mmCIF file of C-alpha atoms and ligand atoms in Angstrom:
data_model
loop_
_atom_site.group_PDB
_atom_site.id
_atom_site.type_symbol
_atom_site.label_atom_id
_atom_site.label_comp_id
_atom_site.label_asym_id
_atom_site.label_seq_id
_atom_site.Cartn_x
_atom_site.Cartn_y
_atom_site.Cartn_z
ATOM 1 C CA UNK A 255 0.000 0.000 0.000
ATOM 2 C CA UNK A 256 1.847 3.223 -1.104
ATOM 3 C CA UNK A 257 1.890 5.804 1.528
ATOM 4 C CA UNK A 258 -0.288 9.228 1.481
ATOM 5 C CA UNK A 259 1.634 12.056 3.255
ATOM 6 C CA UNK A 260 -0.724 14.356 5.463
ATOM 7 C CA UNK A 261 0.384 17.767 6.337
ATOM 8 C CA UNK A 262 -1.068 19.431 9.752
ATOM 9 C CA UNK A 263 -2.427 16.012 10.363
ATOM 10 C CA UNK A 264 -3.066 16.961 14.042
ATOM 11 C CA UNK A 265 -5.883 19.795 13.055
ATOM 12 C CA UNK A 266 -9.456 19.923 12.866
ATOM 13 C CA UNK A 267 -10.063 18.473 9.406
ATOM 14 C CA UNK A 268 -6.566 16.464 8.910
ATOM 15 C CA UNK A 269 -7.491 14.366 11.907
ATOM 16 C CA UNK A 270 -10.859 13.787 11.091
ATOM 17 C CA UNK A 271 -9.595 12.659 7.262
ATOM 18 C CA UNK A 272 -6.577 10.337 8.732
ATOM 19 C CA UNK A 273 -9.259 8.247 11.049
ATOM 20 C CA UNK A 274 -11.354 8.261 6.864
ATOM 21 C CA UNK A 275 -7.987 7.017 5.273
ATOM 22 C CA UNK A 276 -7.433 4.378 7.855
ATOM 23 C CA UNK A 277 -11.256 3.169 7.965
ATOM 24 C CA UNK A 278 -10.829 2.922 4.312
ATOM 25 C CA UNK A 279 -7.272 1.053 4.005
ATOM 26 C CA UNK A 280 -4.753 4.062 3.694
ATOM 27 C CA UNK A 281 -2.975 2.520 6.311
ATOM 28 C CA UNK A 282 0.369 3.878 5.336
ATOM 29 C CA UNK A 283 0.034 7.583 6.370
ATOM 30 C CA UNK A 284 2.522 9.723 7.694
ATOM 31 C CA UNK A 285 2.180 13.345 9.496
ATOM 32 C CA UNK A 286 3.557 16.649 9.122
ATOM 33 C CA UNK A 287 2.528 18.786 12.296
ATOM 34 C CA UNK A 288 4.406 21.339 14.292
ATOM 35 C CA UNK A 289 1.456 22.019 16.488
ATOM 36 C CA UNK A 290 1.434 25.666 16.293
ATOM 37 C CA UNK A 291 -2.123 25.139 16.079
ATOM 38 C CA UNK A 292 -3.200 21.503 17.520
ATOM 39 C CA UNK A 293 -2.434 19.540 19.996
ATOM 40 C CA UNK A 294 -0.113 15.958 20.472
ATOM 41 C CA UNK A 295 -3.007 14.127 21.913
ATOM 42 C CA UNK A 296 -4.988 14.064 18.210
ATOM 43 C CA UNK A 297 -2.983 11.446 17.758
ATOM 44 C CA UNK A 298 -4.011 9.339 21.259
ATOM 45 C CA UNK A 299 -7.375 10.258 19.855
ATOM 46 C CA UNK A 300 -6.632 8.792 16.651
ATOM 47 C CA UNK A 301 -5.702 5.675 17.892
ATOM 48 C CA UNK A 302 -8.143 5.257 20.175
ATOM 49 C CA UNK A 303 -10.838 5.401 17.475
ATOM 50 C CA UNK A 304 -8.830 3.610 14.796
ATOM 51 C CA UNK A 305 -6.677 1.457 16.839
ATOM 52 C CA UNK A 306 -3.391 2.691 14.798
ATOM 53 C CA UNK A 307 -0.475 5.139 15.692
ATOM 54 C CA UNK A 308 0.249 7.417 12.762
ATOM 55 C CA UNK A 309 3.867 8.928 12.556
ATOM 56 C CA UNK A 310 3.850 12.921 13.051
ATOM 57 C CA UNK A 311 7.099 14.611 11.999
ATOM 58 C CA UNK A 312 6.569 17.848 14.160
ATOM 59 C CA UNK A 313 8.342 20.149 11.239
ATOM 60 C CA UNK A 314 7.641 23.599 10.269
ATOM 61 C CA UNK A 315 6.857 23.053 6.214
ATOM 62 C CA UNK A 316 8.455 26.429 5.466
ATOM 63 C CA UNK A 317 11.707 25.277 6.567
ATOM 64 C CA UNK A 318 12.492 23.128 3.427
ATOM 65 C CA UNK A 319 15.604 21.430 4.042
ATOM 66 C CA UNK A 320 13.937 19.611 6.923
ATOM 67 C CA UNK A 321 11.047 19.254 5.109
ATOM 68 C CA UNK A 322 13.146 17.430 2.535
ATOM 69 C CA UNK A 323 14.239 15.258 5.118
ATOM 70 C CA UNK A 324 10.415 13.389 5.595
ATOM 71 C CA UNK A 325 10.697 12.932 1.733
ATOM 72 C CA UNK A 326 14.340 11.089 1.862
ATOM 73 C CA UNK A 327 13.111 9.004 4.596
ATOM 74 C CA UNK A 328 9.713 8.218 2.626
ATOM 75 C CA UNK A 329 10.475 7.497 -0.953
ATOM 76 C CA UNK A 330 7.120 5.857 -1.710
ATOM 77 C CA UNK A 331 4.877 8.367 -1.143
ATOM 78 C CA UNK A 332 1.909 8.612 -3.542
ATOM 79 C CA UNK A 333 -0.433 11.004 -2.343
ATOM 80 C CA UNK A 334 0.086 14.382 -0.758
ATOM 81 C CA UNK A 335 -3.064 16.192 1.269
ATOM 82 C CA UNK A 336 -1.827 19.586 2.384
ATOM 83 C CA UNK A 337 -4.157 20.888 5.288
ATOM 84 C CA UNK A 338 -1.582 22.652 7.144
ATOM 85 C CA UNK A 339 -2.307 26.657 6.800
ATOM 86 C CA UNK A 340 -2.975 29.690 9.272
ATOM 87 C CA UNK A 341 -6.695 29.776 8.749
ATOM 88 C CA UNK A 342 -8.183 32.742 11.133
ATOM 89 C CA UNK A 343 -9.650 35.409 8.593
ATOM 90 C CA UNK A 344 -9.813 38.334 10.994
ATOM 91 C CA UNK A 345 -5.726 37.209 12.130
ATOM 92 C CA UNK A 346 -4.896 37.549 8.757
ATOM 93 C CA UNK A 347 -6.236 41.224 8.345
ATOM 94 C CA UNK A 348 -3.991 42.126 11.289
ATOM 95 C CA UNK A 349 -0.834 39.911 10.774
ATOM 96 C CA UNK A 350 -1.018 39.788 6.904
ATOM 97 C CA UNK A 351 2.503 38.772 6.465
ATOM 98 C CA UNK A 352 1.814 36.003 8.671
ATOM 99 C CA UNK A 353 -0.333 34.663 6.705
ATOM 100 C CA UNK A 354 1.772 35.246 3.265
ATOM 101 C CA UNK A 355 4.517 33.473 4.374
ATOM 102 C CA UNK A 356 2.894 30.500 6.398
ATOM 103 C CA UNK A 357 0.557 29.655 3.992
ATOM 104 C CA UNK A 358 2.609 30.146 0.468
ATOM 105 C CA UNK A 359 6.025 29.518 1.799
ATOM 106 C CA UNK A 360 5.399 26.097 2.886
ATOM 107 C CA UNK A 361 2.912 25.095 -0.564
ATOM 108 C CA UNK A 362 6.222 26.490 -2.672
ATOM 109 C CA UNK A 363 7.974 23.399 -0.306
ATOM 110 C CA UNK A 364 4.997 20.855 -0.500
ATOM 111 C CA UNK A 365 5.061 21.425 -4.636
ATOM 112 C CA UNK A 366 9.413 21.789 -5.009
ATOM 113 C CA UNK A 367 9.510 18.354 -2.779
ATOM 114 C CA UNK A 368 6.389 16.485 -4.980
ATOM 115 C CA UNK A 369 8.226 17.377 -8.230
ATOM 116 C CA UNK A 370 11.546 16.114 -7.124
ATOM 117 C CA UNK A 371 10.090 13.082 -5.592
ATOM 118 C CA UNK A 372 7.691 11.966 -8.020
ATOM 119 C CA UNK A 373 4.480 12.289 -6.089
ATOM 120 C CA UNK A 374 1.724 12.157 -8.237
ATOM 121 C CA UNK A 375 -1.748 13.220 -6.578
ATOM 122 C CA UNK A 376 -1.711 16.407 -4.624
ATOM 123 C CA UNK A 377 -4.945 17.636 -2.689
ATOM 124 C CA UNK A 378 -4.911 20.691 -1.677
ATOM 125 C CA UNK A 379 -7.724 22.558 0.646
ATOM 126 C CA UNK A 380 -9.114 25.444 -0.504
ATOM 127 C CA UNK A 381 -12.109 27.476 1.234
ATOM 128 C CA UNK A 382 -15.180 29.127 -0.065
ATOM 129 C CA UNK A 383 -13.885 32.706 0.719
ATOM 130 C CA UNK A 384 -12.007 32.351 -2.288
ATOM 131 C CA UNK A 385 -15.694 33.695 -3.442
ATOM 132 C CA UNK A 386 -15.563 36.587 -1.290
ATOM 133 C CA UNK A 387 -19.205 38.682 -0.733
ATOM 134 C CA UNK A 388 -21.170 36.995 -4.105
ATOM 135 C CA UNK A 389 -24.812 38.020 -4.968
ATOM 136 C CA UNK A 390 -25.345 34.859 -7.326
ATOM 137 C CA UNK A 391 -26.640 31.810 -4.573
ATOM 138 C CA UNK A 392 -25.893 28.867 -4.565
ATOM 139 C CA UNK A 393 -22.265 29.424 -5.728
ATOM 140 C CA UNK A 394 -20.998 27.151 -8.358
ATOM 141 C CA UNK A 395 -16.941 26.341 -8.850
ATOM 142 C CA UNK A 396 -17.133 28.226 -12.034
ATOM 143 C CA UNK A 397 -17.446 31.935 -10.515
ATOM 144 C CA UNK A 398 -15.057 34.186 -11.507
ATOM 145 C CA UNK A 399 -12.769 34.766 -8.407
ATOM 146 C CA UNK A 400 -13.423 38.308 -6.977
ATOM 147 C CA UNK A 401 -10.597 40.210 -5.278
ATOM 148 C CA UNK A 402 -10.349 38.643 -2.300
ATOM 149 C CA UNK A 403 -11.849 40.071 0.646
ATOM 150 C CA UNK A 404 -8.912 39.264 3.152
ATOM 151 C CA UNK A 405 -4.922 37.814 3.104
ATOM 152 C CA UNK A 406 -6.277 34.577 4.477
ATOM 153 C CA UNK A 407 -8.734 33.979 1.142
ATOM 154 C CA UNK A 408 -6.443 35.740 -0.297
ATOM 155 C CA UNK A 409 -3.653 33.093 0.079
ATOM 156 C CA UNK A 410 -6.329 30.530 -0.741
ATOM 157 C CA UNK A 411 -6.555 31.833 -4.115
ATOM 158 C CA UNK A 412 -3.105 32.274 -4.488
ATOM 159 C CA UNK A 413 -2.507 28.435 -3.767
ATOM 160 C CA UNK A 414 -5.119 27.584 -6.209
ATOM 161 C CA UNK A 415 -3.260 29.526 -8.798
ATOM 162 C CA UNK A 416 0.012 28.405 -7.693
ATOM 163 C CA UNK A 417 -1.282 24.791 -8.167
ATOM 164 C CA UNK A 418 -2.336 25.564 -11.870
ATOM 165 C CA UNK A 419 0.608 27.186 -13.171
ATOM 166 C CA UNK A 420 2.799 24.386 -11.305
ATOM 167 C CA UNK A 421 0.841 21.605 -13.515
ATOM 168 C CA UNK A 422 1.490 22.909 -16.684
ATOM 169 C CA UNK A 423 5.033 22.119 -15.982
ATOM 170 C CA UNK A 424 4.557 19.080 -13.881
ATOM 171 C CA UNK A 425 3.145 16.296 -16.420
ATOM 172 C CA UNK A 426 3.395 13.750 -13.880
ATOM 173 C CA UNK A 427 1.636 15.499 -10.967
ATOM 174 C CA UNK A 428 -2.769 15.739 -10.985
ATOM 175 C CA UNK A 429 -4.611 18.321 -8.238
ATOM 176 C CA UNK A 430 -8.076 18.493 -6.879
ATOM 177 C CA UNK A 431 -8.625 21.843 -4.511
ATOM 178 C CA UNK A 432 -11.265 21.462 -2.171
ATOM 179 C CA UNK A 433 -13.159 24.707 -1.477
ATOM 180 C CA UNK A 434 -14.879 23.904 2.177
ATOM 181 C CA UNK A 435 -17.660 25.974 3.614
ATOM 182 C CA UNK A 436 -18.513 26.252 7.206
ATOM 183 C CA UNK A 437 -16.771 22.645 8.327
ATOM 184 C CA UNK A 438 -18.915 22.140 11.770
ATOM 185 C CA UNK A 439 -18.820 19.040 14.256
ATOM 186 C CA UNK A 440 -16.816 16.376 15.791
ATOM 187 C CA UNK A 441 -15.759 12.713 15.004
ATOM 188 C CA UNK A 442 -19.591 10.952 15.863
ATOM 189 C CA UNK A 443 -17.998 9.051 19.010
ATOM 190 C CA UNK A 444 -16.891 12.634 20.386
ATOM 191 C CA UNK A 445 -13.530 11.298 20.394
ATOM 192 C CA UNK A 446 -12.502 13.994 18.175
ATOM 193 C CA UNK A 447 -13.075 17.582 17.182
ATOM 194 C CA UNK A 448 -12.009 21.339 17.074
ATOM 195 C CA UNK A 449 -9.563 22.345 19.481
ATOM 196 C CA UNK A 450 -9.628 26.003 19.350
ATOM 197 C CA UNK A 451 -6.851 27.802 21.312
ATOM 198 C CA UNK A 452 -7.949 30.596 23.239
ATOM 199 C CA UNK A 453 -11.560 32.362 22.598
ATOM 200 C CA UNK A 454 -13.125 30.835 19.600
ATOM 201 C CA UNK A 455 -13.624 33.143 16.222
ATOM 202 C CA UNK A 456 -16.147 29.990 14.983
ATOM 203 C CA UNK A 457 -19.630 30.324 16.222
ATOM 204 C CA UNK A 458 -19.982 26.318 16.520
ATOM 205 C CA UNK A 459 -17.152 25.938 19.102
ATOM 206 C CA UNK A 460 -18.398 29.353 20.769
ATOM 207 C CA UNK A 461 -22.198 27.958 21.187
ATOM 208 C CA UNK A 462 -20.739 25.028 23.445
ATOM 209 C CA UNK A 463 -18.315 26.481 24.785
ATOM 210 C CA UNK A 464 -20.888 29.111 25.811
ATOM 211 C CA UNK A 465 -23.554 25.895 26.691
ATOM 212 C CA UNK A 466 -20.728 24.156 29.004
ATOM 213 C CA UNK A 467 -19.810 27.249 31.246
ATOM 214 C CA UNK A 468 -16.945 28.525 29.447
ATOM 215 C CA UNK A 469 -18.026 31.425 28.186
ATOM 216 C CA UNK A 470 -20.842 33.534 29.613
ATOM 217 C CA UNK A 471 -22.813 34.150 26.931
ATOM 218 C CA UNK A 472 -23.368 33.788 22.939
ATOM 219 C CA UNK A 473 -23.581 37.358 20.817
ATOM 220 C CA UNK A 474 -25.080 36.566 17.436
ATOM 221 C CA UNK A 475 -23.767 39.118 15.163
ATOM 222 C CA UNK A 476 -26.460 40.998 13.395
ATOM 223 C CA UNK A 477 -30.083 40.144 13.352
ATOM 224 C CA UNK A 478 -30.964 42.792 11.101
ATOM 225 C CA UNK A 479 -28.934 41.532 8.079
ATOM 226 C CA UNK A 480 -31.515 41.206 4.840
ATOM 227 C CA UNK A 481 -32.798 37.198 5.650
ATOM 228 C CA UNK A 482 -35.904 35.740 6.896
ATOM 229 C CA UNK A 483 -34.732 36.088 10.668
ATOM 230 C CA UNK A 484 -31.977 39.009 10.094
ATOM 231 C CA UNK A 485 -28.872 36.420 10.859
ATOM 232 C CA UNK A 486 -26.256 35.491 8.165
ATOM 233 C CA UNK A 487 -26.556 32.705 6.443
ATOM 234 C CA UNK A 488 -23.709 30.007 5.926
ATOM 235 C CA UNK A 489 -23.603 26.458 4.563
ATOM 236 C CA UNK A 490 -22.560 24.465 7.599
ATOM 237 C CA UNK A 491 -21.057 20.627 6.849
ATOM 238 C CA UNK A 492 -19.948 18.145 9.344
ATOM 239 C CA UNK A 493 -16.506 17.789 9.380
ATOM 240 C CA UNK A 494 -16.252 14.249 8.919
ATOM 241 C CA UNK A 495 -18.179 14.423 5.594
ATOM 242 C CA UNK A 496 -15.612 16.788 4.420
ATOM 243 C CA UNK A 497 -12.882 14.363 5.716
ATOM 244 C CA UNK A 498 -14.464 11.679 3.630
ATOM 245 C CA UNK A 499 -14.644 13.984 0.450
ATOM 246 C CA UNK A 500 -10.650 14.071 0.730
ATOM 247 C CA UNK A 501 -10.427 9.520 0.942
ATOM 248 C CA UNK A 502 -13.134 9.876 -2.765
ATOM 249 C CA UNK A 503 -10.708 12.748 -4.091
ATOM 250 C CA UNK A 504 -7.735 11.215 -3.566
ATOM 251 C CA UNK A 505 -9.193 7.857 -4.715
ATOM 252 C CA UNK A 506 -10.376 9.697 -8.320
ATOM 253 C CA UNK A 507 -6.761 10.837 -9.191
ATOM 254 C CA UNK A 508 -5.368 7.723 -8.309
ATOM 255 C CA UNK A 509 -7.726 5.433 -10.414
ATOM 256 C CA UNK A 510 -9.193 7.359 -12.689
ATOM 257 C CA UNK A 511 -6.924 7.743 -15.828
ATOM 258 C CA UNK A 512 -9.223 10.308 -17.456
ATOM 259 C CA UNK A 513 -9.519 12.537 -14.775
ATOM 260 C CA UNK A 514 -8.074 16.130 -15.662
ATOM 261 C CA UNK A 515 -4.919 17.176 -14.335
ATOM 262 C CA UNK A 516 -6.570 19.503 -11.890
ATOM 263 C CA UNK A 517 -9.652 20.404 -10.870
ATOM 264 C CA UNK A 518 -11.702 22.038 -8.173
ATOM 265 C CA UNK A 519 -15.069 20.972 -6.095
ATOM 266 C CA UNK A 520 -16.999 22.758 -3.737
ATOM 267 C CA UNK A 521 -17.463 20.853 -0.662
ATOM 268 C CA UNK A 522 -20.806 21.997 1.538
ATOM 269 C CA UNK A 523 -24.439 20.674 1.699
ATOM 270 C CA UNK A 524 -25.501 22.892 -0.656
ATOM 271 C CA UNK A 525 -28.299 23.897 2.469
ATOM 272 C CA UNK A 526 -28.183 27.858 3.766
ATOM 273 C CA UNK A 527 -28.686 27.889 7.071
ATOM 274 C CA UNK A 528 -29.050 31.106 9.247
ATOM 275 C CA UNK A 529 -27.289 31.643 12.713
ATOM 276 C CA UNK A 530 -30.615 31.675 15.093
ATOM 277 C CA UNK A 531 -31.115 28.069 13.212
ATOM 278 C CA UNK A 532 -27.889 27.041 14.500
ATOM 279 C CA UNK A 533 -29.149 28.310 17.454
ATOM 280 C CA UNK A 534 -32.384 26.138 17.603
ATOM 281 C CA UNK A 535 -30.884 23.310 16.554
ATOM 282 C CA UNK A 536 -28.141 23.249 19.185
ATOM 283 C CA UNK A 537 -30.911 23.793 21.769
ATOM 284 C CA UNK A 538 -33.311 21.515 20.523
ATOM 285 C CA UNK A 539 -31.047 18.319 19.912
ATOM 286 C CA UNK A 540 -29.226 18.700 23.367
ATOM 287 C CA UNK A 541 -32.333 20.285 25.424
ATOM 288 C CA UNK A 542 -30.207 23.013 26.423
ATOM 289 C CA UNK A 543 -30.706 26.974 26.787
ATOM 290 C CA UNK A 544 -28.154 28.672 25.505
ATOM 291 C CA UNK A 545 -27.413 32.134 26.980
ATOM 292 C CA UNK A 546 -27.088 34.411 23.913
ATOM 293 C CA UNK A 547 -27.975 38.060 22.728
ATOM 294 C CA UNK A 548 -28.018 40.157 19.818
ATOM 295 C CA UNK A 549 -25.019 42.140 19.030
ATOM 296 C CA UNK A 550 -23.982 44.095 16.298
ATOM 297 C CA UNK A 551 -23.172 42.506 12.741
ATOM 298 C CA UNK A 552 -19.293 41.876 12.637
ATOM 299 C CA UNK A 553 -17.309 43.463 9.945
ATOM 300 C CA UNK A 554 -16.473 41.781 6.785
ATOM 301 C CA UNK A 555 -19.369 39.017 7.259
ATOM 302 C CA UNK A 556 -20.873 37.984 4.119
ATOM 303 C CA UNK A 557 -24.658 38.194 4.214
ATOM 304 C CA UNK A 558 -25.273 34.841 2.971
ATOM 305 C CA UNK A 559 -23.182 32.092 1.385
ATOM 306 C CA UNK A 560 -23.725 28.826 0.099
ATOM 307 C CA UNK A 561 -22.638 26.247 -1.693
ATOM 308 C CA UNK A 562 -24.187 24.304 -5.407
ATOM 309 C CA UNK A 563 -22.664 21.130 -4.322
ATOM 310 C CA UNK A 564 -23.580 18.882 -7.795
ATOM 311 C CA UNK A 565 -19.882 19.192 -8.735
ATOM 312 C CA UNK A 566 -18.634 16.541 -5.569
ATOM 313 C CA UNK A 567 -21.757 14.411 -6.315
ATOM 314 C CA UNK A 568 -21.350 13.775 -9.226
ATOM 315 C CA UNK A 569 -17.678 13.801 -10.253
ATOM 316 C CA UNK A 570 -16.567 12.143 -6.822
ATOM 317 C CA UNK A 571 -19.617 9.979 -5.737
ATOM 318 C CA UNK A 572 -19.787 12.102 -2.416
ATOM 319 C CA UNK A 573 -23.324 12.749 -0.667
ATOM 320 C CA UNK A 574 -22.900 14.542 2.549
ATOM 321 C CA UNK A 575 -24.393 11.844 5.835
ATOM 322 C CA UNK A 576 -25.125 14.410 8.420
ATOM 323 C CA UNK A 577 -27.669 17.040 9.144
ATOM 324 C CA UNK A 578 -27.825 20.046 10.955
ATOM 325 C CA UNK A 579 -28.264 18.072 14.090
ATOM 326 C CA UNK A 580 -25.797 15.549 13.789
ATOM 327 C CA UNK A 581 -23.357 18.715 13.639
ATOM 328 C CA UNK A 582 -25.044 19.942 16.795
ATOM 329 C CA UNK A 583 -24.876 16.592 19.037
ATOM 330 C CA UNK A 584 -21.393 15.367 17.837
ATOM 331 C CA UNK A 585 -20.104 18.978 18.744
ATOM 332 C CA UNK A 586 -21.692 19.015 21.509
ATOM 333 C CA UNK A 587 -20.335 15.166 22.616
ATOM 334 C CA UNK A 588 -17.081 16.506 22.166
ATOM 335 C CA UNK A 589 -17.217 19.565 24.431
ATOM 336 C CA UNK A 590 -18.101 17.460 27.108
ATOM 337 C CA UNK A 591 -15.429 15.074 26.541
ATOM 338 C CA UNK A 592 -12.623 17.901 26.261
ATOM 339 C CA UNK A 593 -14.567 18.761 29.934
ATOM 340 C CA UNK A 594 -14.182 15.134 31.623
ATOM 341 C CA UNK A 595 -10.710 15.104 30.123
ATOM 342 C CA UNK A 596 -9.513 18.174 31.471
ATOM 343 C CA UNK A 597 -11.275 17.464 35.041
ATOM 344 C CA UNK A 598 -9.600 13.790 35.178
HETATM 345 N N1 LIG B 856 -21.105 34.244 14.539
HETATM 346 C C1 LIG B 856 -21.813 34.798 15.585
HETATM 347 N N2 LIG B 856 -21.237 34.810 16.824
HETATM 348 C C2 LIG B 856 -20.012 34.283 17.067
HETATM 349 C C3 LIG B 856 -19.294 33.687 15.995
HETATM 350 C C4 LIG B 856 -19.870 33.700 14.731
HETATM 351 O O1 LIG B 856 -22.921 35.309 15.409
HETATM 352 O O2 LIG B 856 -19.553 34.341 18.212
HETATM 353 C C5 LIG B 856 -21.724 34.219 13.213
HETATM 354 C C6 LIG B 856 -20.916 34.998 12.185
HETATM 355 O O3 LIG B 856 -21.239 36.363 12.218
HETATM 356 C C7 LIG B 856 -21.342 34.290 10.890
HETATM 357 C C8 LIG B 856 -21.601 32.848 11.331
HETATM 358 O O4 LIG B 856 -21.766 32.901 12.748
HETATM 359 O O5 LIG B 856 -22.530 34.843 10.433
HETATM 360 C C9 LIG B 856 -20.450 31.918 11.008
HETATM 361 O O6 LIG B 856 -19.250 32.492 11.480
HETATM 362 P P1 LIG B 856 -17.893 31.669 11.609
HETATM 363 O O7 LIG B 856 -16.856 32.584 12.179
HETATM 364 O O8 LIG B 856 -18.130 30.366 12.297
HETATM 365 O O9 LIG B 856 -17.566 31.298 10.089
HETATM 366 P P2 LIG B 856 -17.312 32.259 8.849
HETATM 367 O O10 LIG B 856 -18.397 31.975 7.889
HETATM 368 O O11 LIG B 856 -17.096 33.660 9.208
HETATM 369 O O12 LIG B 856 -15.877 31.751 8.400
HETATM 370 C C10 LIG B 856 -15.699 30.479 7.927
HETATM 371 C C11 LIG B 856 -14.312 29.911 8.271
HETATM 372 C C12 LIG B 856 -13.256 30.588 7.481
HETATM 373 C C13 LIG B 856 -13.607 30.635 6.050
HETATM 374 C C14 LIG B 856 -14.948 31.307 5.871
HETATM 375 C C15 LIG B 856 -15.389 31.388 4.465
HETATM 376 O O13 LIG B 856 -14.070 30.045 9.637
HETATM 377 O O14 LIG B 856 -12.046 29.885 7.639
HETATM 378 O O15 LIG B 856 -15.903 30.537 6.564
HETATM 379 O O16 LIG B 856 -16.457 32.278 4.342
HETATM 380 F F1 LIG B 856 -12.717 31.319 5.317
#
């Protein structure tokens, strides 16, 4: 079984699509993580749900010569899924360089080090604020690319490009970027979810953080924004059927000959669903009140965005499993795990 190299394997979605890989025989799977943004214990958490330890080289991916070093060691790898990236939009505003050198620097690497070692299939993840603020709902992969609305998409659309211009030069290397929208949720057995470090920008973490006693109190931004109940609208998707998006992606380049050398599929449920629905839905499935208010709209939020998701049907066989709820409830298991965890 050739070997599929996963870079920030200890985040949000590259943990949730290492536990996909291994339930679907990618059992050869190493790790690039320097936890500047996770934590070692995925990787317990891994195990326990998968029963398999998954080597993490904890390397910086700008720093290529060390970088180089995981591709001299592993000469058989086939399959590259780059995750690791600075992904805070409002950070990025403030620490733009940050962002520009993180998130380019170490794709230059990732692409140098495929080319010189031969690897053929390279995923990269993209993000739907590649479409910045768009009028035309649901959003299809064939909208013209605005200017982006911040470094962070800004980087994202960079990579994308960066990507296609690499291709034309690099017969023997095939793409697919995956633009996710609002990944939501935790690994079904709670085992495994967001970790975010310090006070969460997401609302998803911040509603049970808020519901478990961590935070005082939820402030929806806006409720007088232009939509049935005046919050935004996003297109929320579990994370694990994101994860599993990557195992079909990386499946397609590797067996299908006539796939194109590069491509690029929304990934979201292709459902809008406002904030106070998040809301209800959080309340209802875990018969909890959640402590929020009504605050002003934050800047830079989109009104509404979601996604025409007929591209990852039907080109990679993908139909999202989980509803609105399921998002709720798994999130929700996993708060109160990280709670018994950090009590024990
Ligand atoms: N929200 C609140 N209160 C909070 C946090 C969020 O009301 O405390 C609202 C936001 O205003 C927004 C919605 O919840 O309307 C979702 O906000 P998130 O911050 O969870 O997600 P965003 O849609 O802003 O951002 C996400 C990802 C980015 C990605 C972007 C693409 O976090 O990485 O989608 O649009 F780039």
């Amino acid at each position: 079984m050739s070997k599929i190299l996963i870079t920030g394997g200890a985040g949000y979605i590259g943990s949730h699509t290492i536990v996909d890989l291994i339930e679907n025989n990618f059992t050869n799977l190493i790790s690039v993580d320097n936890f500047s943004n996770s934590s070692k214990d995925t990787f317990d958490r891994i195990k326990e749900i998968t029963g398999k330890d998954v080597k993490n080289y904890n390397v910086d991916l700008c720093n290529l010569e060390q970088t180089e070093k995981i591709f001299e060691e592993n000469r058989d790898i086939s399959g590259i899924i780059h995750f690791a990236a600075y992904k805070a939009v409002g950070e990025s505003v403030e620490k733009p360089l940050k962002y520009y050198h993180n998130n380019i620097e170490s794709l230059v690497n990732m692409l140098k080090l495929a080319k010189k070692y031969n690897v053929p299939n390279i995923i990269f993840s993209s993000s739907c604020s590649v479409y910045g603020n768009i009028d035309k709902l649901p959003v299809t992969e064939d909208t013209p690319l605005p200017k982006a609305e911040s470094p962070y998409a800004y980087t994202k659309q960079i990579g994308e490009r960066m990507l296609q211009d690499f291709l034309k030069i690099s017969p023997n290397q095939k793409a697919i970027a995956l633009r996710y929208f609002n990944p939501v949720g935790a690994h079904p057995t709670g085992k495994l979810g967001e970790m975010p470090i310090g006070v969460p920008n997401n609302l998803v973490p911040f509603i049970t953080q808020t519901a478990i006693g961590i935070r005082e109190k939820l402030t929806i931004f806006g409720n007088d924004y232009p939509t049935k109940d005046g919050t935004c609208i996003r297109d929320y998707i579990h994370v694990s059927d994101i994860a599993h998006a990557h195992v079909l992606a990386l499946q397609k380049l590797m067996n299908d000959k006539n796939f194109p050398q590069y491509d690029v599929i929304n990934l979201g449920t292709g459902n809008g669903v406002s904030v106070k629905k998040v809301v209800d839905a959080f309340e209802k499935v875990t018969g909890k009140k959640l402590n929020y208010e009504y605050g002003p709209r934050r800047p830079g939020d989109a009104v509404a965005i979601y996604a025409n998701n007929q591209k990852a049907i039907k080109v990679l066989n993908w139909t999202p499993k989980y509803n609105l709820n399921d998002m709720m409830l798994s999130a929700w298991k996993w708060e109160k795990n990280l709670q018994q965890a950090n009590v024990n």
